[in-house]
Coordinates of C-alpha atoms in Angstrom, one line a residue:
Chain A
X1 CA 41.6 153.1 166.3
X2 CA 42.6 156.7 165.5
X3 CA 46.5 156.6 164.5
X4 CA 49.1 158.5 166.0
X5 CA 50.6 161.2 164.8
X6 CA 54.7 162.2 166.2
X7 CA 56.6 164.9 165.0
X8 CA 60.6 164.1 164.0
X9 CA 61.5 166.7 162.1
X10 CA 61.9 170.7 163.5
X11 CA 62.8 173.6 161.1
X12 CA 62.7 177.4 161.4
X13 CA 64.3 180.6 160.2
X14 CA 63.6 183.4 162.7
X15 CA 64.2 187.1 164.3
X16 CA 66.4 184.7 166.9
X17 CA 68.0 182.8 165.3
X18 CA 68.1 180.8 161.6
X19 CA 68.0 177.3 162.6
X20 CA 66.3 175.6 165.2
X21 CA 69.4 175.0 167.7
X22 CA 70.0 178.9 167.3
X23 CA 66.9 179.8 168.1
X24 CA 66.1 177.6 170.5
X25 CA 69.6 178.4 172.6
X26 CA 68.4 181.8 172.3
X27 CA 64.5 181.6 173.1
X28 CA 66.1 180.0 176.5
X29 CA 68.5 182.5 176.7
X30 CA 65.6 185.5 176.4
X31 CA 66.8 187.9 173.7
X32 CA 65.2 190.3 171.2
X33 CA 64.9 190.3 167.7
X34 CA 63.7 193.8 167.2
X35 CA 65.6 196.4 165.5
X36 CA 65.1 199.8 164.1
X37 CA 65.0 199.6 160.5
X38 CA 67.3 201.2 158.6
X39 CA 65.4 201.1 155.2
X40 CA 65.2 204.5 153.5
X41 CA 61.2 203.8 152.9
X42 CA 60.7 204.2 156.6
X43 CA 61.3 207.8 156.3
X44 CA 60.1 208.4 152.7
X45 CA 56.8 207.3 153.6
X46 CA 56.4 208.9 156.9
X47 CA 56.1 205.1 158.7
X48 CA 55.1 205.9 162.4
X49 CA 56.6 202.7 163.4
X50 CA 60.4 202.2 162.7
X51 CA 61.1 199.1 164.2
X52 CA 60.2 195.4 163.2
X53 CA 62.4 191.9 164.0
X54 CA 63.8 190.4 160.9
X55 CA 65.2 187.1 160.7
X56 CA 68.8 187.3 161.9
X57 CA 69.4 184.9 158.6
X58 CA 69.2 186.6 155.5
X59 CA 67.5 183.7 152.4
X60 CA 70.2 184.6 150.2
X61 CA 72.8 183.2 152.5
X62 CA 71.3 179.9 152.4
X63 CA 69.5 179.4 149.3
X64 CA 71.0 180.3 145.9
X65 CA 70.3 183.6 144.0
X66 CA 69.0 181.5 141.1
X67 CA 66.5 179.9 143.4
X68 CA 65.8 182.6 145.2
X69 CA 64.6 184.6 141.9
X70 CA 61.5 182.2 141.7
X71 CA 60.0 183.2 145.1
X72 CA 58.8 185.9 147.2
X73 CA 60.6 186.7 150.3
X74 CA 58.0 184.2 152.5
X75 CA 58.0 181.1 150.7
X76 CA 62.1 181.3 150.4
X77 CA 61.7 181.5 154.2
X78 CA 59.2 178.7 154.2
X79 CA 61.7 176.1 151.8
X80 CA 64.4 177.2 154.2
X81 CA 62.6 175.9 157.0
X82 CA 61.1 172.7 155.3
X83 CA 64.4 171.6 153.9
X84 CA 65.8 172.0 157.9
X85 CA 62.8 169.8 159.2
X86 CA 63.3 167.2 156.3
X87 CA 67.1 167.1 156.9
X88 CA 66.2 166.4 160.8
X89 CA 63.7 164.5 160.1
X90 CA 66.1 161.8 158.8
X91 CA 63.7 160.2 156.1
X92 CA 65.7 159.4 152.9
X93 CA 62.7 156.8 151.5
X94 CA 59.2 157.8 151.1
X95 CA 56.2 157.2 148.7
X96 CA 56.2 160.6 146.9
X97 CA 52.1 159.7 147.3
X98 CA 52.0 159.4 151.1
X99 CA 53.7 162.9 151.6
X100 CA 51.6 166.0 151.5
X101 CA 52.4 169.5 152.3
X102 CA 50.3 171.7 154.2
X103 CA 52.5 175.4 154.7
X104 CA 50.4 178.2 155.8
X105 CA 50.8 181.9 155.1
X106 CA 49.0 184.8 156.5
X107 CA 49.2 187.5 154.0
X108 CA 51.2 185.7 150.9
X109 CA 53.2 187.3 148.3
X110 CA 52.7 190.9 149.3
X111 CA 56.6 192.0 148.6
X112 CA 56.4 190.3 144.8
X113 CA 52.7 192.3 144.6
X114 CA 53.3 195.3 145.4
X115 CA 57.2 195.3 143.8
X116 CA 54.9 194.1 140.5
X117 CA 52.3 197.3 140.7
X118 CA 55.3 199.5 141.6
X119 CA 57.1 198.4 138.1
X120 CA 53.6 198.4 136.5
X121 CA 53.1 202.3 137.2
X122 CA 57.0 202.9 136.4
X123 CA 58.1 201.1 133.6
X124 CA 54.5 199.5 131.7
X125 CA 52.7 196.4 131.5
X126 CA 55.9 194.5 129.3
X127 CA 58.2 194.9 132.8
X128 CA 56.0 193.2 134.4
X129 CA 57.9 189.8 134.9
X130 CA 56.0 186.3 133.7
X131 CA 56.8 184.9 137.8
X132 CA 54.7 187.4 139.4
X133 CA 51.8 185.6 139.3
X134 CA 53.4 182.0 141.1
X135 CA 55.1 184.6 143.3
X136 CA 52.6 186.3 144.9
X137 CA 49.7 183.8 145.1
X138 CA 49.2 182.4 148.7
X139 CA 49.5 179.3 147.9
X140 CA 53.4 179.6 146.3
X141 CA 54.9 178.4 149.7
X142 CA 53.3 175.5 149.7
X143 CA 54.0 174.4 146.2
X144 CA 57.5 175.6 146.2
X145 CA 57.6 173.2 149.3
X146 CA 55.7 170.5 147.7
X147 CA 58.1 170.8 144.5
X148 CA 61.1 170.7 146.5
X149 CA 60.4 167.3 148.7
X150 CA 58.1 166.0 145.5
X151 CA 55.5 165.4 147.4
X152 CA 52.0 164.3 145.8
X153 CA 49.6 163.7 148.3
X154 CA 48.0 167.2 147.7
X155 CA 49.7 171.0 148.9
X156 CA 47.5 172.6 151.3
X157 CA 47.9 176.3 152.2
X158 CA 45.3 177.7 155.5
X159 CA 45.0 180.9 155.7
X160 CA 43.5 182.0 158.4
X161 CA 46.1 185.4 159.6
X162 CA 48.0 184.9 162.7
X163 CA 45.9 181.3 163.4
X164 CA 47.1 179.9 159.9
X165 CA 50.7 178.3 161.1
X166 CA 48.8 176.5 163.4
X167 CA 45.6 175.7 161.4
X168 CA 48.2 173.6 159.2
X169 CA 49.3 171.6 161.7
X170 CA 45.3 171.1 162.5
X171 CA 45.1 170.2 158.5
X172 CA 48.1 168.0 158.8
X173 CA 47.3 165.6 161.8
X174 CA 43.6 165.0 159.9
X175 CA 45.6 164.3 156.7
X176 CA 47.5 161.4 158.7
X177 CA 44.7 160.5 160.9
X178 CA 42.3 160.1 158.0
X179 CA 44.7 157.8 155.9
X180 CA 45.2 160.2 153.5
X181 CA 48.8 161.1 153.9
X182 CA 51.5 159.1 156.4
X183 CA 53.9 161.9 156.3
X184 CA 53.2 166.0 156.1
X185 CA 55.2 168.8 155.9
X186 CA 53.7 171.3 158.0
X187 CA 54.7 174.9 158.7
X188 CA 53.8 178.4 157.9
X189 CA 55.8 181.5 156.5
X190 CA 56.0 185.3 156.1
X191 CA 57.5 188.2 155.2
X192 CA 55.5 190.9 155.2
X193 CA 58.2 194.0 156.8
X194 CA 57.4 195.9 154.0
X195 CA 55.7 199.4 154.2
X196 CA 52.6 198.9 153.5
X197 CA 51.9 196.0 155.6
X198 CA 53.4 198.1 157.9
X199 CA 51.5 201.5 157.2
X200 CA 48.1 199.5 157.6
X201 CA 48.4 197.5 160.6
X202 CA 49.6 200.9 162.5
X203 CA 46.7 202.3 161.0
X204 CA 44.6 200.0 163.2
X205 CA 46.8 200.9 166.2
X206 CA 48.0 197.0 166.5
X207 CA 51.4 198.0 166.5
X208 CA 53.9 199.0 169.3
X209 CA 55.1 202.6 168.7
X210 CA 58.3 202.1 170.8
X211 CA 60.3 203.6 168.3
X212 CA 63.2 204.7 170.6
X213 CA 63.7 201.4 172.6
X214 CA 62.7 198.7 169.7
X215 CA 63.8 195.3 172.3
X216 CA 61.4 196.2 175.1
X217 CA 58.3 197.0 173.0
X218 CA 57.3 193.7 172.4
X219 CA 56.1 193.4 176.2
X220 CA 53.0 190.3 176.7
X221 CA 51.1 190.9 180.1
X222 CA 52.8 194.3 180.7
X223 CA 51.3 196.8 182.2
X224 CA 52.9 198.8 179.4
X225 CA 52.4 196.8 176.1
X226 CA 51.2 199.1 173.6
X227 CA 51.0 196.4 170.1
X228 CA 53.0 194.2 168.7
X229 CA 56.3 193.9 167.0
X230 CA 56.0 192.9 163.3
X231 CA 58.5 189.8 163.0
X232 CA 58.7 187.4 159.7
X233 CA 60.0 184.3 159.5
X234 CA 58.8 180.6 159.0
X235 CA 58.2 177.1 161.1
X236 CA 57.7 173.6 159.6
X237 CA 57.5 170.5 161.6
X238 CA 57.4 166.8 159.9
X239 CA 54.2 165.1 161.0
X240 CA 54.5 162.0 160.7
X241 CA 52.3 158.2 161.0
X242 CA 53.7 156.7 164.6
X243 CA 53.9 153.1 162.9
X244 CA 56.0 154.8 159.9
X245 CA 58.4 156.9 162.4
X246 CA 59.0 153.3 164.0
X247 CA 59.6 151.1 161.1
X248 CA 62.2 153.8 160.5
X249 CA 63.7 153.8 164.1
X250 CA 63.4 157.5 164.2
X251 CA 64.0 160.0 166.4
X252 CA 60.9 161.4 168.0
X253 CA 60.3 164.6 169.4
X254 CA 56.7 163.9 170.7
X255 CA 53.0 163.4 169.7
X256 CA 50.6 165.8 168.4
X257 CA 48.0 164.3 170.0
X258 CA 45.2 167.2 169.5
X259 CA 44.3 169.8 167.6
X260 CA 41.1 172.0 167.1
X261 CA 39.9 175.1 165.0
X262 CA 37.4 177.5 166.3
X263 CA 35.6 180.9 165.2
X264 CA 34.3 183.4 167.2
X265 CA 32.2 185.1 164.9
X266 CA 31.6 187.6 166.6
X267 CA 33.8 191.2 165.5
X268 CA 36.5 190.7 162.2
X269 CA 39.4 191.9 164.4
X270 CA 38.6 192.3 167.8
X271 CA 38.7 189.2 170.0
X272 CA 35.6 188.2 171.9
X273 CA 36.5 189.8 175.4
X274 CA 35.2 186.7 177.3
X275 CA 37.3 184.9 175.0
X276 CA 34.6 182.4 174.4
X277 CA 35.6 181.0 170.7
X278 CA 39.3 181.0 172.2
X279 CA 38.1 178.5 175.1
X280 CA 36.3 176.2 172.8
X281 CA 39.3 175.7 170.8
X282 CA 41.7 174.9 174.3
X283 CA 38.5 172.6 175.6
X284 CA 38.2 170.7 171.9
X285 CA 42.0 170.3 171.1
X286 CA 42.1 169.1 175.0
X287 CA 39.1 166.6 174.2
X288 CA 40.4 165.8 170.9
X289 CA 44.1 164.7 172.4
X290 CA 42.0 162.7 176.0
X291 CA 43.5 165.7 177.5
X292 CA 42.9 166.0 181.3
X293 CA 43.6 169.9 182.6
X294 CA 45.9 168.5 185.0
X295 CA 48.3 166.6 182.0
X296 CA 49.1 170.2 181.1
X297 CA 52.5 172.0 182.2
X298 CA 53.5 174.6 179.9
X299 CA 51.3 177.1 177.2
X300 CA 53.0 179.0 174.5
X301 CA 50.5 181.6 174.7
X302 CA 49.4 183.6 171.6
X303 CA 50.3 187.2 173.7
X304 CA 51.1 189.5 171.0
X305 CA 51.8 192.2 173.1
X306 CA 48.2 194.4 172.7
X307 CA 46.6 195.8 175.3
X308 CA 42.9 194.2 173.8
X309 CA 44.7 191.0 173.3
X310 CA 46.6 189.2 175.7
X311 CA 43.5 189.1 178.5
X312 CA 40.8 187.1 177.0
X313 CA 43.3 184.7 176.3
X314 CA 43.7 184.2 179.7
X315 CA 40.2 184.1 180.7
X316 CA 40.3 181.1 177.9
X317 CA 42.9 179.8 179.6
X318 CA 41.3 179.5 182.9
X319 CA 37.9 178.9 181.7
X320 CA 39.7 175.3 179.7
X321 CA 41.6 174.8 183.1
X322 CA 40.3 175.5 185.8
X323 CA 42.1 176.4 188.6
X324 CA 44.9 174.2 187.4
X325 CA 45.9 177.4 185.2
X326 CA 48.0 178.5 188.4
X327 CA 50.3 175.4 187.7
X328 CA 51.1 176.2 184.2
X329 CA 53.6 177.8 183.0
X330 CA 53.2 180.5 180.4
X331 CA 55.7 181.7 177.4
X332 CA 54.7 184.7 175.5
X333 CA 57.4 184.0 172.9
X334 CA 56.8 187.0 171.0
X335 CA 58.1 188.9 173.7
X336 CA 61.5 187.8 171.6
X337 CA 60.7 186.9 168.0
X338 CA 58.1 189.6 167.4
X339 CA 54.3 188.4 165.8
X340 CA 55.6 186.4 163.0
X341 CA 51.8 186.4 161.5
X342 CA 50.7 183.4 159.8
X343 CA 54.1 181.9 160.7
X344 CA 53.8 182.5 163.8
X345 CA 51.9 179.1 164.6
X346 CA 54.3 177.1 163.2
X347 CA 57.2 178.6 165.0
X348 CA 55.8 178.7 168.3
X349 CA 54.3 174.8 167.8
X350 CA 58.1 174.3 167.2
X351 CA 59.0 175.8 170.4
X352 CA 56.4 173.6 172.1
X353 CA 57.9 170.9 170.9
X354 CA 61.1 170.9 171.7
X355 CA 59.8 172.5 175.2
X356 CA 58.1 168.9 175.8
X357 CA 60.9 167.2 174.9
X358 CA 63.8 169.1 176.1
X359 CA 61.4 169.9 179.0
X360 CA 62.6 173.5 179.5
X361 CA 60.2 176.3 178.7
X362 CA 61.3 179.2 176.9
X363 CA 61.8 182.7 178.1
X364 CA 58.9 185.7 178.2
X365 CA 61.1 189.0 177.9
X366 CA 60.4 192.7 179.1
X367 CA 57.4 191.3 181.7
X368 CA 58.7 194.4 184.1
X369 CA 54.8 195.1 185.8
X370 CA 52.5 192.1 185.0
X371 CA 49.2 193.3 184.4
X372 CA 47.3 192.6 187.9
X373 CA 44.1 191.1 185.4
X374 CA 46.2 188.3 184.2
X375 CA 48.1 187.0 186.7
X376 CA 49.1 183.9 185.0
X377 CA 52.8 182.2 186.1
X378 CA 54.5 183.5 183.4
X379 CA 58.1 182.0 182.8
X380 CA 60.8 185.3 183.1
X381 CA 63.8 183.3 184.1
X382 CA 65.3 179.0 183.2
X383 CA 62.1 177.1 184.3
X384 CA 62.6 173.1 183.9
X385 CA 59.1 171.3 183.5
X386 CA 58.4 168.2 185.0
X387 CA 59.4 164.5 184.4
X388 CA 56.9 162.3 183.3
X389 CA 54.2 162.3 181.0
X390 CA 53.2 165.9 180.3
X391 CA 51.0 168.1 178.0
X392 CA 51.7 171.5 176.5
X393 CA 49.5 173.8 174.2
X394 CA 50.4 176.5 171.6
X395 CA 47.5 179.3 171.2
X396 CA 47.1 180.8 167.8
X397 CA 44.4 183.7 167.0
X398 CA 43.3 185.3 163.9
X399 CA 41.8 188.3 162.5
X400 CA 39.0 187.3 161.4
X401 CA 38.0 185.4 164.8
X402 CA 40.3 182.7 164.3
X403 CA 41.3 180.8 167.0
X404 CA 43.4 177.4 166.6
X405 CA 45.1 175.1 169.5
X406 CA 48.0 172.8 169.3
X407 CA 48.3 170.1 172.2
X408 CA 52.1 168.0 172.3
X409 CA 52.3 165.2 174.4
X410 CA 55.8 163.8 175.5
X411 CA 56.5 160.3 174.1
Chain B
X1 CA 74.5 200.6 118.8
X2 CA 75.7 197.5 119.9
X3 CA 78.0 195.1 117.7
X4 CA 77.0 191.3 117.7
X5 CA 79.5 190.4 120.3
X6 CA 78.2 193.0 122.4
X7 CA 74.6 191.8 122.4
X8 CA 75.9 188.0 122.4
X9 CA 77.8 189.1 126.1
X10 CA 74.7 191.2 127.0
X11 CA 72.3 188.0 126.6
X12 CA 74.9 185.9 128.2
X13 CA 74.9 188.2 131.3
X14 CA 70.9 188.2 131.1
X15 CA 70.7 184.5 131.1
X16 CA 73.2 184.1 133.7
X17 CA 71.1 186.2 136.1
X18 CA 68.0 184.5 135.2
X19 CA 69.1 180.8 135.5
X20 CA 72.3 180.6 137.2
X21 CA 73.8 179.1 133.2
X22 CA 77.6 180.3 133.5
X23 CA 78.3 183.3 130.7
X24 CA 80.1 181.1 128.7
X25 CA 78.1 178.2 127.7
X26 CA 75.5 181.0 125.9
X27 CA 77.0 180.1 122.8
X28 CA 75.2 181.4 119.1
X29 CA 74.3 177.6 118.3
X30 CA 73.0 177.0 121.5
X31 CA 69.6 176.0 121.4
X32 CA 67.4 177.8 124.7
X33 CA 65.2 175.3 125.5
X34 CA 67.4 172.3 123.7
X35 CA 70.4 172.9 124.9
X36 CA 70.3 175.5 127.7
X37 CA 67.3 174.0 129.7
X38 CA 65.7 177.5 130.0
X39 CA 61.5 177.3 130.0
X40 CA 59.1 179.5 128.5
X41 CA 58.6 181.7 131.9
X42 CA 62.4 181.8 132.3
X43 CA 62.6 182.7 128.2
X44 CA 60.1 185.5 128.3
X45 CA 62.1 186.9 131.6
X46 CA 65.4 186.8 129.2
X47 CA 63.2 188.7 126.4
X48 CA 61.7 191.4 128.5
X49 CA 65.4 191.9 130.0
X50 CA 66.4 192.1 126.7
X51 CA 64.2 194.6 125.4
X52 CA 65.4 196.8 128.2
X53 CA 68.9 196.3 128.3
X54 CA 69.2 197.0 124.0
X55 CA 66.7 199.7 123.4
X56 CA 64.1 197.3 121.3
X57 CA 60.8 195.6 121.0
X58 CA 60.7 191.9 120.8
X59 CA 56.9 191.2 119.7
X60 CA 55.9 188.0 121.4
X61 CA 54.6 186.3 118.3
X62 CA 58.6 186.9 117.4
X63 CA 59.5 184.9 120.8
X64 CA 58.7 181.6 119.3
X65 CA 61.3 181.9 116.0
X66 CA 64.1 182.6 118.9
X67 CA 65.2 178.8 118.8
X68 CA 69.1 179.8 119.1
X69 CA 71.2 182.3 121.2
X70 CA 72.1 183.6 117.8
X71 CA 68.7 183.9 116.3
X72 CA 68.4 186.3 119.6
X73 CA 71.3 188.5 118.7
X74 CA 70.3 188.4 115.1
X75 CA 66.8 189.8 115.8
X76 CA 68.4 192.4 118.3
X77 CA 70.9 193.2 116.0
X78 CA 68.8 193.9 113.4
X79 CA 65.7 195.6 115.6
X80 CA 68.8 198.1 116.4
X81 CA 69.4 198.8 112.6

């Protein structure tokens, strides 16, 4: 008997908001967190794109300065969010070896790296500080998380770009379901609106250039979308045993009852354009969960807003479901938020969530002319989802050919 | 130059910023890692932000013998001399 996995605890600090009831009133609402950036460097350094979405919450305003000195920029996002989803989660007793950590990041501690070479040319090697090294290694947000709920049961960091929030939840459901763990924070985090980050993924043309209307450039299955909007950010969810969320009485949000990782290997950025490693993924997290095509109401698509992108992820869709595809309805969330990288799993699995359970679906911005080659029912205005027992899926893909699939069941 | 009390209120400021300690409990008999809880990452942070802010070299085999707040502004005093 494979054991069940529920989620009970919801964290994130986003472009829309820095909580979850902020940003989910506002992902229902449909707003955008894009904004010029006012940082001198945009200029300095030429930047063709002067626009990302930062979270609306700055770290410092909820974690102290003290604490704050110890970590870069994406794992003091990441322990914001994981101290929300252990707070909501409602636990106050557990076996610090039962509790494992898994906390993605994309890119890691690229603000503390490059802020360390930058004092290295400047000022010599003595400047540089002793913390760089626990600051910019990939794995610092999951051991500053691990540290911070004392979990033992082993700190697991995917990386795996824009797939790795999701690949974590992947890690943490096998970590329960394997015995190994009966609780695990998962979750992923970034902050990578710096200007080299910035410099290099307009350099491969994968960002919107909307510089004089930032909120509509982050467009999914427009006719117009011309790249994505860099966000940052972080997600983390509580995973957690079904029998030890019972014995508890807790509150809970709904089952993660599948998950899958696939590669395409077949280009290191572009997606396969018959998005064949994407519709493995959807078919095994859908076997994996005894998912039928018809249990499935609502995606939180991937849809970052490129104009290579957001189609094979449809022809995924509808080679997984069928013709049922017409009946689902779609959220591009980063029509709002931005592409919050490797966080960006985590936050959107969050949204899927409390999408099952609130059963609302949250709001695709700036779809003005829907591409005629995806005509998927995307949601644009309040859409309620059924009553019942239903199924929704979060898509996350990767550069790199990553592609990983979240499936939430209602409980 | 700057007189022992300077260097003493220069240090306290440091490890304020570094760990959060208020100013006034860096006190000249206060042991770092005793007394003040401050680790050897946090200590060589203080060190290097010493260097900077007085104008000296503190040679890291010289971090060790720095057991008190005032076996800091002793060295600093007298690397200034």
């Amino acid at each position: 008997m494979t054991r069940k996995v529920v989620i009970t605890g919801l964290g994130a600090t986003t472009p829309i908001g820095g909580d979850v009831p902020t940003m989910w009133q506002n992902a229902l609402k449909g707003v955008s967190g894009a904004h010029t950036l006012e940082d001198d460097w945009v200029a300095k350094y030429e930047l063709p794109v002067h626009f990302a979405a930062r979270c609306t919450t700055p770290a410092l305003d909820v974690l102290s300065r003290v604490e704050a000195k110890r970590m870069d920029p994406s794992t003091q996002f990441g322990v914001i969010a994981s101290r929300e989803a252990w707070a909501d989660s409602g636990i106050t007793e557990i076996d610090p070896d039962r509790l494992a950590v898994a906390f993605a990041t994309g890119i890691g501690g690229v603000w503390t790296l490059l802020d360390a070479w930058d004092t290295l040319k400047e000022k010599g090697p003595r400047r540089v500080l002793p913390m760089t090294v626990p600051m910019l290694m990939p794995n610092g947000v999951a051991a500053a998380v691990s540290l911070d709920l004392g979990a033992r049961a082993g700190a697991h960091t995917p990386v795996s770009a824009c797939a790795s929030g999701t690949e974590a939840m992947h890690l943490g459901l096998d970590l329960i379901r394997s015995g190994k763990a009966d609780v695990v924070m998962c979750g992923g985090a970034e902050a990578a609106i710096h200007p080299m980050p910035l410099a290099a993924f307009s350099s491969m043309q994968a960002l919107s250039r909307r510089n004089d209307d930032p909120e509509h450039a982050s467009r999914p299955y427009d006719l117009g979308r011309d790249g994505f909007v860099m966000g940052e950010g972080a997600g983390a969810l509580v995973l957690e045993a079904e029998e030890h969320a019972l014995a508890r009485g807790a509150r809970i949000y709904g089952e993660l009852a599948g998950t899958s990782v696939t590669a395409d290997a077949y280009h290191i950025t572009a997606p396969d354009p018959q998005g064949l490693g994407a519709t493995r993924a959807l078919k095994a997290a859908m076997f994996d969960g005894r998912i039928q095509a018809e249990d499935v109401v609502h995606v939180n698509a991937h849809a970052t807003s490129t104009p290579v992108g957001d189609k094979p992820e449809y022809t995924a869709l509808k080679a997984a479901l069928g013709s049922h595809v017409d009946n689902v309805a779609v959220s591009a969330t980063k029509s709002q938020m931005g592409h919050l990288l490797g966080a960006s799993g985590a936050v959107e699995a969050v949204l899927t969530v409390l999408a099952v359970h609130e059963r609302k679906a949250p709001l695709t911005i700036n779809l003005e002319n829907q591409d005629p080659e995806i005509p998927l029912d995307v949601v644009t205005s309040a859409r309620d989802l059924p009553a019942g027992d239903i199924v929704a899926l979060s898509n996350s893909f990767g550069f790199g050919g990553h592609n990983a699939v979240v499936a939430i069941r209602s409980v | 130059m700057a007189s022992n009390e300077e260097i003493l209120a220069g240090l306290a400021e440091i490890v304020n910023e570094e760990t959060g300690l208020a100013p006034e409990a860096v006190e000249l008999d206060k042991s770092f890692t005793e007394d003040l809880d401050i680790d050897s990452i946090s200590m060589m942070t203080i060190v290097v932000n010493a260097e900077e802010k007085f104008g000296v070299r503190i040679p890291d085999e010289e971090v060790k013998n720095l057991k008190t707040v005032g076996d800091a502004v002793d060295f600093i005093s007298g690397a200034q001399a």
